[in-house]
mmCIF file with all atom_site columns, C-alpha atoms in Angstrom:
data_model
loop_
_atom_site.group_PDB
_atom_site.id
_atom_site.type_symbol
_atom_site.label_atom_id
_atom_site.label_alt_id
_atom_site.label_comp_id
_atom_site.label_asym_id
_atom_site.label_entity_id
_atom_site.label_seq_id
_atom_site.pdbx_PDB_ins_code
_atom_site.Cartn_x
_atom_site.Cartn_y
_atom_site.Cartn_z
_atom_site.occupancy
_atom_site.B_iso_or_equiv
_atom_site.pdbx_formal_charge
_atom_site.auth_seq_id
_atom_site.auth_comp_id
_atom_site.auth_asym_id
_atom_site.auth_atom_id
_atom_site.pdbx_PDB_model_num
ATOM 1   C CA . MET A 1 1   ? 0.043   -0.068 -0.046 1.00 0.00 ? 21  MET A CA 1
ATOM 2   C CA . VAL A 1 2   ? 1.408   3.413  -0.800 1.00 0.00 ? 22  VAL A CA 1
ATOM 3   C CA . ARG A 1 3   ? 0.559   6.192  1.509  1.00 0.00 ? 23  ARG A CA 1
ATOM 4   C CA . LYS A 1 4   ? 0.813   9.610  0.162  1.00 0.00 ? 24  LYS A CA 1
ATOM 5   C CA . GLU A 1 5   ? 2.238   12.392 2.498  1.00 0.00 ? 25  GLU A CA 1
ATOM 6   C CA . LEU A 1 6   ? -0.245  15.014 3.323  1.00 0.00 ? 26  LEU A CA 1
ATOM 7   C CA . SER A 1 7   ? 1.357   18.552 3.429  1.00 0.00 ? 27  SER A CA 1
ATOM 8   C CA . MET A 1 8   ? 0.197   22.150 3.813  1.00 0.00 ? 28  MET A CA 1
ATOM 9   C CA . LYS A 1 9   ? 1.333   25.580 3.924  1.00 0.00 ? 29  LYS A CA 1
ATOM 10  C CA . ILE A 1 10  ? 0.573   27.793 6.821  1.00 0.00 ? 30  ILE A CA 1
ATOM 11  C CA . HIS A 1 11  ? 0.796   31.480 6.942  1.00 0.00 ? 31  HIS A CA 1
ATOM 12  C CA . LEU A 1 12  ? 0.572   33.816 9.768  1.00 0.00 ? 32  LEU A CA 1
ATOM 13  C CA . HIS A 1 13  ? -0.446  37.292 9.317  1.00 0.00 ? 33  HIS A CA 1
ATOM 14  C CA . ILE A 1 14  ? -0.251  39.569 12.490 1.00 0.00 ? 34  ILE A CA 1
ATOM 15  C CA . GLU A 1 15  ? -2.331  42.810 11.905 1.00 0.00 ? 35  GLU A CA 1
ATOM 16  C CA . LYS A 1 16  ? -2.760  45.343 14.595 1.00 0.00 ? 36  LYS A CA 1
ATOM 17  C CA . GLN A 1 17  ? -5.989  46.642 13.209 1.00 0.00 ? 37  GLN A CA 1
ATOM 18  C CA . GLN A 1 18  ? -7.673  43.138 13.276 1.00 0.00 ? 38  GLN A CA 1
ATOM 19  C CA . GLN A 1 19  ? -10.340 42.757 15.671 1.00 0.00 ? 39  GLN A CA 1
ATOM 20  C CA . GLU A 1 20  ? -10.552 39.197 15.946 1.00 0.00 ? 40  GLU A CA 1
ATOM 21  C CA . THR A 1 21  ? -8.836  35.853 14.597 1.00 0.00 ? 41  THR A CA 1
ATOM 22  C CA . GLU A 1 22  ? -10.154 34.571 11.334 1.00 0.00 ? 42  GLU A CA 1
ATOM 23  C CA . VAL A 1 23  ? -8.748  31.092 9.812  1.00 0.00 ? 43  VAL A CA 1
ATOM 24  C CA . HIS A 1 24  ? -9.353  30.506 5.991  1.00 0.00 ? 44  HIS A CA 1
ATOM 25  C CA . ILE A 1 25  ? -8.440  27.256 4.454  1.00 0.00 ? 45  ILE A CA 1
ATOM 26  C CA . TYR A 1 26  ? -7.671  27.098 0.686  1.00 0.00 ? 46  TYR A CA 1
ATOM 27  C CA . ALA A 1 27  ? -7.609  23.597 -0.506 1.00 0.00 ? 47  ALA A CA 1
ATOM 28  C CA . ALA A 1 28  ? -8.324  21.518 -3.771 1.00 0.00 ? 48  ALA A CA 1
ATOM 29  C CA . GLU A 1 29  ? -10.667 19.309 -2.352 1.00 0.00 ? 49  GLU A CA 1
ATOM 30  C CA . TYR A 1 30  ? -12.540 18.733 0.873  1.00 0.00 ? 50  TYR A CA 1
ATOM 31  C CA . ASN A 1 31  ? -10.755 15.544 2.538  1.00 0.00 ? 51  ASN A CA 1
ATOM 32  C CA . GLU A 1 32  ? -10.068 13.821 5.763  1.00 0.00 ? 52  GLU A CA 1
ATOM 33  C CA . MET A 1 33  ? -7.043  15.898 6.455  1.00 0.00 ? 53  MET A CA 1
ATOM 34  C CA . ILE A 1 34  ? -9.264  19.115 6.036  1.00 0.00 ? 54  ILE A CA 1
ATOM 35  C CA . GLU A 1 35  ? -11.678 17.718 8.218  1.00 0.00 ? 55  GLU A CA 1
ATOM 36  C CA . GLN A 1 36  ? -9.512  16.979 11.136 1.00 0.00 ? 56  GLN A CA 1
ATOM 37  C CA . LEU A 1 37  ? -7.957  20.195 10.554 1.00 0.00 ? 57  LEU A CA 1
ATOM 38  C CA . MET A 1 38  ? -11.342 22.057 11.354 1.00 0.00 ? 58  MET A CA 1
ATOM 39  C CA . LYS A 1 39  ? -11.949 19.972 14.260 1.00 0.00 ? 59  LYS A CA 1
ATOM 40  C CA . LYS A 1 40  ? -8.731  20.952 15.789 1.00 0.00 ? 60  LYS A CA 1
ATOM 41  C CA . ILE A 1 41  ? -9.424  24.423 15.012 1.00 0.00 ? 61  ILE A CA 1
ATOM 42  C CA . ASN A 1 42  ? -13.135 24.356 16.371 1.00 0.00 ? 62  ASN A CA 1
ATOM 43  C CA . SER A 1 43  ? -11.965 22.702 19.366 1.00 0.00 ? 63  SER A CA 1
ATOM 44  C CA . ALA A 1 44  ? -9.189  25.060 20.162 1.00 0.00 ? 64  ALA A CA 1
ATOM 45  C CA . SER A 1 45  ? -11.726 27.908 20.341 1.00 0.00 ? 65  SER A CA 1
ATOM 46  C CA . THR A 1 46  ? -12.847 29.155 23.789 1.00 0.00 ? 66  THR A CA 1
ATOM 47  C CA . GLU A 1 47  ? -16.247 27.861 23.775 1.00 0.00 ? 67  GLU A CA 1
ATOM 48  C CA . ASN A 1 48  ? -18.583 28.231 26.632 1.00 0.00 ? 68  ASN A CA 1
ATOM 49  C CA . ILE A 1 49  ? -19.293 25.015 29.206 1.00 0.00 ? 69  ILE A CA 1
ATOM 50  C CA . VAL A 1 50  ? -23.012 24.695 29.974 1.00 0.00 ? 70  VAL A CA 1
ATOM 51  C CA . GLY A 1 51  ? -23.168 24.128 33.958 1.00 0.00 ? 71  GLY A CA 1
ATOM 52  C CA . TYR A 1 52  ? -26.529 23.622 35.806 1.00 0.00 ? 72  TYR A CA 1
ATOM 53  C CA . LEU A 1 53  ? -27.206 24.916 39.462 1.00 0.00 ? 73  LEU A CA 1
ATOM 54  C CA . ASN A 1 54  ? -30.470 24.415 40.831 1.00 0.00 ? 74  ASN A CA 1
ATOM 55  C CA . SER A 1 55  ? -32.599 25.260 38.066 1.00 0.00 ? 75  SER A CA 1
ATOM 56  C CA . ASP A 1 56  ? -30.561 27.842 36.280 1.00 0.00 ? 76  ASP A CA 1
ATOM 57  C CA . ILE A 1 57  ? -28.398 27.479 33.402 1.00 0.00 ? 77  ILE A CA 1
ATOM 58  C CA . HIS A 1 58  ? -25.005 28.981 33.429 1.00 0.00 ? 78  HIS A CA 1
ATOM 59  C CA . LEU A 1 59  ? -22.554 29.621 30.357 1.00 0.00 ? 79  LEU A CA 1
ATOM 60  C CA . LEU A 1 60  ? -19.086 29.082 32.055 1.00 0.00 ? 80  LEU A CA 1
ATOM 61  C CA . LYS A 1 61  ? -16.050 30.100 30.307 1.00 0.00 ? 81  LYS A CA 1
ATOM 62  C CA . PRO A 1 62  ? -13.297 27.482 30.669 1.00 0.00 ? 82  PRO A CA 1
ATOM 63  C CA . GLU A 1 63  ? -10.904 29.757 32.361 1.00 0.00 ? 83  GLU A CA 1
ATOM 64  C CA . GLU A 1 64  ? -13.315 30.201 35.393 1.00 0.00 ? 84  GLU A CA 1
ATOM 65  C CA . ILE A 1 65  ? -13.265 26.427 35.972 1.00 0.00 ? 85  ILE A CA 1
ATOM 66  C CA . PHE A 1 66  ? -10.774 25.128 38.270 1.00 0.00 ? 86  PHE A CA 1
ATOM 67  C CA . SER A 1 67  ? -11.686 21.294 37.912 1.00 0.00 ? 87  SER A CA 1
ATOM 68  C CA . ILE A 1 68  ? -14.060 19.171 36.389 1.00 0.00 ? 88  ILE A CA 1
ATOM 69  C CA . TYR A 1 69  ? -14.949 15.751 37.917 1.00 0.00 ? 89  TYR A CA 1
ATOM 70  C CA . THR A 1 70  ? -17.035 13.131 38.245 1.00 0.00 ? 90  THR A CA 1
ATOM 71  C CA . GLU A 1 71  ? -18.928 11.741 41.484 1.00 0.00 ? 91  GLU A CA 1
ATOM 72  C CA . GLU A 1 72  ? -21.830 9.291  41.728 1.00 0.00 ? 92  GLU A CA 1
ATOM 73  C CA . ALA A 1 73  ? -22.122 8.997  38.011 1.00 0.00 ? 93  ALA A CA 1
ATOM 74  C CA . ARG A 1 74  ? -22.604 12.729 37.635 1.00 0.00 ? 94  ARG A CA 1
ATOM 75  C CA . VAL A 1 75  ? -20.055 15.387 36.155 1.00 0.00 ? 95  VAL A CA 1
ATOM 76  C CA . TYR A 1 76  ? -19.316 18.729 38.134 1.00 0.00 ? 96  TYR A CA 1
ATOM 77  C CA . LEU A 1 77  ? -17.697 22.000 37.236 1.00 0.00 ? 97  LEU A CA 1
ATOM 78  C CA . GLN A 1 78  ? -15.814 23.398 40.042 1.00 0.00 ? 98  GLN A CA 1
ATOM 79  C CA . THR A 1 79  ? -15.397 27.423 39.985 1.00 0.00 ? 99  THR A CA 1
ATOM 80  C CA . ASP A 1 80  ? -14.146 29.767 42.694 1.00 0.00 ? 100 ASP A CA 1
ATOM 81  C CA . GLU A 1 81  ? -17.734 30.328 44.136 1.00 0.00 ? 101 GLU A CA 1
ATOM 82  C CA . GLU A 1 82  ? -19.917 27.299 43.178 1.00 0.00 ? 102 GLU A CA 1
ATOM 83  C CA . GLU A 1 83  ? -20.112 23.831 41.734 1.00 0.00 ? 103 GLU A CA 1
ATOM 84  C CA . PHE A 1 84  ? -22.263 23.233 38.856 1.00 0.00 ? 104 PHE A CA 1
ATOM 85  C CA . GLU A 1 85  ? -23.423 20.326 37.307 1.00 0.00 ? 105 GLU A CA 1
ATOM 86  C CA . CYS A 1 86  ? -22.719 19.292 33.654 1.00 0.00 ? 106 CYS A CA 1
ATOM 87  C CA . LYS A 1 87  ? -24.579 16.914 31.489 1.00 0.00 ? 107 LYS A CA 1
ATOM 88  C CA . SER A 1 88  ? -21.541 16.002 29.314 1.00 0.00 ? 108 SER A CA 1
ATOM 89  C CA . LYS A 1 89  ? -19.276 12.871 30.028 1.00 0.00 ? 109 LYS A CA 1
ATOM 90  C CA . LEU A 1 90  ? -15.928 13.699 31.537 1.00 0.00 ? 110 LEU A CA 1
ATOM 91  C CA . TYR A 1 91  ? -14.208 11.981 28.393 1.00 0.00 ? 111 TYR A CA 1
ATOM 92  C CA . GLU A 1 92  ? -16.337 14.303 26.038 1.00 0.00 ? 112 GLU A CA 1
ATOM 93  C CA . LEU A 1 93  ? -14.840 17.194 28.000 1.00 0.00 ? 113 LEU A CA 1
ATOM 94  C CA . GLU A 1 94  ? -11.569 15.986 28.006 1.00 0.00 ? 114 GLU A CA 1
ATOM 95  C CA . GLU A 1 95  ? -11.595 15.752 24.115 1.00 0.00 ? 115 GLU A CA 1
ATOM 96  C CA . ARG A 1 96  ? -13.012 19.181 23.601 1.00 0.00 ? 116 ARG A CA 1
ATOM 97  C CA . TYR A 1 97  ? -11.241 21.228 26.082 1.00 0.00 ? 117 TYR A CA 1
ATOM 98  C CA . GLY A 1 98  ? -7.887  19.142 26.006 1.00 0.00 ? 118 GLY A CA 1
ATOM 99  C CA . ASN A 1 99  ? -5.774  22.108 25.191 1.00 0.00 ? 119 ASN A CA 1
ATOM 100 C CA . LYS A 1 100 ? -6.992  23.987 28.626 1.00 0.00 ? 120 LYS A CA 1
ATOM 101 C CA . PHE A 1 101 ? -7.561  20.797 30.902 1.00 0.00 ? 121 PHE A CA 1
ATOM 102 C CA . VAL A 1 102 ? -5.292  17.838 31.707 1.00 0.00 ? 122 VAL A CA 1
ATOM 103 C CA . ARG A 1 103 ? -6.409  14.517 33.383 1.00 0.00 ? 123 ARG A CA 1
ATOM 104 C CA . ALA A 1 104 ? -5.239  14.370 37.170 1.00 0.00 ? 124 ALA A CA 1
ATOM 105 C CA . ASN A 1 105 ? -6.803  11.020 37.763 1.00 0.00 ? 125 ASN A CA 1
ATOM 106 C CA . LYS A 1 106 ? -9.620  8.488  36.731 1.00 0.00 ? 126 LYS A CA 1
ATOM 107 C CA . SER A 1 107 ? -12.235 10.956 37.772 1.00 0.00 ? 127 SER A CA 1
ATOM 108 C CA . MET A 1 108 ? -11.060 14.540 37.355 1.00 0.00 ? 128 MET A CA 1
ATOM 109 C CA . LEU A 1 109 ? -9.534  17.026 34.832 1.00 0.00 ? 129 LEU A CA 1
ATOM 110 C CA . VAL A 1 110 ? -7.708  19.956 36.136 1.00 0.00 ? 130 VAL A CA 1
ATOM 111 C CA . ASN A 1 111 ? -7.373  23.496 34.416 1.00 0.00 ? 131 ASN A CA 1
ATOM 112 C CA . MET A 1 112 ? -3.706  23.770 33.329 1.00 0.00 ? 132 MET A CA 1
ATOM 113 C CA . ASP A 1 113 ? -3.789  27.555 34.145 1.00 0.00 ? 133 ASP A CA 1
ATOM 114 C CA . LYS A 1 114 ? -5.054  27.067 37.705 1.00 0.00 ? 134 LYS A CA 1
ATOM 115 C CA . ILE A 1 115 ? -2.019  24.634 38.942 1.00 0.00 ? 135 ILE A CA 1
ATOM 116 C CA . THR A 1 116 ? 0.028   26.554 41.197 1.00 0.00 ? 136 THR A CA 1
ATOM 117 C CA . SER A 1 117 ? 2.750   23.947 42.161 1.00 0.00 ? 137 SER A CA 1
ATOM 118 C CA . ILE A 1 118 ? 3.188   20.227 42.072 1.00 0.00 ? 138 ILE A CA 1
ATOM 119 C CA . GLN A 1 119 ? 4.145   18.329 45.106 1.00 0.00 ? 139 GLN A CA 1
ATOM 120 C CA . SER A 1 120 ? 6.016   15.159 44.251 1.00 0.00 ? 140 SER A CA 1
ATOM 121 C CA . LYS A 1 121 ? 6.282   12.746 46.980 1.00 0.00 ? 141 LYS A CA 1
ATOM 122 C CA . VAL A 1 122 ? 8.607   9.838  47.073 1.00 0.00 ? 142 VAL A CA 1
ATOM 123 C CA . LEU A 1 123 ? 5.943   7.629  48.493 1.00 0.00 ? 143 LEU A CA 1
ATOM 124 C CA . GLY A 1 124 ? 2.301   8.390  47.583 1.00 0.00 ? 144 GLY A CA 1
ATOM 125 C CA . ASN A 1 125 ? 0.875   10.055 44.531 1.00 0.00 ? 145 ASN A CA 1
ATOM 126 C CA . PRO A 1 126 ? 2.042   13.684 43.543 1.00 0.00 ? 146 PRO A CA 1
ATOM 127 C CA . LEU A 1 127 ? -0.308  16.522 44.569 1.00 0.00 ? 147 LEU A CA 1
ATOM 128 C CA . LEU A 1 128 ? -1.578  19.533 42.518 1.00 0.00 ? 148 LEU A CA 1
ATOM 129 C CA . LEU A 1 129 ? -1.985  22.716 44.163 1.00 0.00 ? 149 LEU A CA 1
ATOM 130 C CA . LEU A 1 130 ? -4.700  24.880 42.708 1.00 0.00 ? 150 LEU A CA 1
ATOM 131 C CA . SER A 1 131 ? -4.967  28.623 42.823 1.00 0.00 ? 151 SER A CA 1
ATOM 132 C CA . ASN A 1 132 ? -8.111  28.329 44.789 1.00 0.00 ? 152 ASN A CA 1
ATOM 133 C CA . GLY A 1 133 ? -6.094  26.122 47.717 1.00 0.00 ? 153 GLY A CA 1
ATOM 134 C CA . CYS A 1 134 ? -7.574  22.997 46.614 1.00 0.00 ? 154 CYS A CA 1
ATOM 135 C CA . ASN A 1 135 ? -5.083  19.719 46.512 1.00 0.00 ? 155 ASN A CA 1
ATOM 136 C CA . VAL A 1 136 ? -5.856  17.216 43.724 1.00 0.00 ? 156 VAL A CA 1
ATOM 137 C CA . ALA A 1 137 ? -4.059  13.869 43.811 1.00 0.00 ? 157 ALA A CA 1
ATOM 138 C CA . VAL A 1 138 ? -2.613  12.814 40.571 1.00 0.00 ? 158 VAL A CA 1
ATOM 139 C CA . SER A 1 139 ? -2.475  9.344  39.805 1.00 0.00 ? 159 SER A CA 1
ATOM 140 C CA . ARG A 1 140 ? 0.731   7.943  38.437 1.00 0.00 ? 160 ARG A CA 1
ATOM 141 C CA . LYS A 1 141 ? -0.974  6.759  35.249 1.00 0.00 ? 161 LYS A CA 1
ATOM 142 C CA . TYR A 1 142 ? -1.628  10.275 34.348 1.00 0.00 ? 162 TYR A CA 1
ATOM 143 C CA . PHE A 1 143 ? 1.513   11.841 35.886 1.00 0.00 ? 163 PHE A CA 1
ATOM 144 C CA . LYS A 1 144 ? 3.744   11.786 32.934 1.00 0.00 ? 164 LYS A CA 1
ATOM 145 C CA . LEU A 1 145 ? 1.006   13.114 30.546 1.00 0.00 ? 165 LEU A CA 1
ATOM 146 C CA . LEU A 1 146 ? 0.532   16.186 32.932 1.00 0.00 ? 166 LEU A CA 1
ATOM 147 C CA . LYS A 1 147 ? 3.993   16.684 32.976 1.00 0.00 ? 167 LYS A CA 1
ATOM 148 C CA . GLU A 1 148 ? 4.307   17.004 29.184 1.00 0.00 ? 168 GLU A CA 1
ATOM 149 C CA . LYS A 1 149 ? 1.352   19.050 28.721 1.00 0.00 ? 169 LYS A CA 1
ATOM 150 C CA . LEU A 1 150 ? 2.790   21.507 31.433 1.00 0.00 ? 170 LEU A CA 1
ATOM 151 C CA . GLY A 1 151 ? 6.324   21.324 29.461 1.00 0.00 ? 171 GLY A CA 1
ATOM 152 C CA . LEU A 1 152 ? 8.015   19.970 32.287 1.00 0.00 ? 172 LEU A CA 1
ATOM 153 C CA . GLY A 1 153 ? 11.120  17.913 30.992 1.00 0.00 ? 173 GLY A CA 1
ATOM 154 C CA . ARG A 1 154 ? 13.128  15.428 32.713 1.00 0.00 ? 174 ARG A CA 1
ATOM 155 C CA . ASP A 1 155 ? 14.731  17.840 34.985 1.00 0.00 ? 175 ASP A CA 1
ATOM 156 C CA . GLY A 1 156 ? 11.302  19.270 35.891 1.00 0.00 ? 176 GLY A CA 1
ATOM 157 C CA . VAL A 1 157 ? 9.373   17.283 38.712 1.00 0.00 ? 177 VAL A CA 1
#
């Protein structure tokens, strides 16, 4: 089987007068590569996450959320002031917001921008300290990925 390498040219233009970011895709045909590229671009945009508190619906910005966790088969969004229920599955939120959140353990995602320190223990699981004062245990299974997403090399933690 002969596999054709897919290539593309990328041009970035910085213009001070530009009010919002625009992405233009020029292609000879619509194909799988274009579809994947569009999905990546869409998932990178900062879309609101819908949270429910009592009977109210709240549109939360990802940067407002410290962690997303599951408890008793329900998903919760933890902000500085409240915890909202979310109808999405944890893995769906991880796929959609993987550029902002990282898996800490089987039942929790944390906002990478809210991590203030990592306490690496000789015995036991490492702990993340979030900017709201919460501690989150990181399972060893996800610790390597967490360090990679935070840009920490071998000399890091």
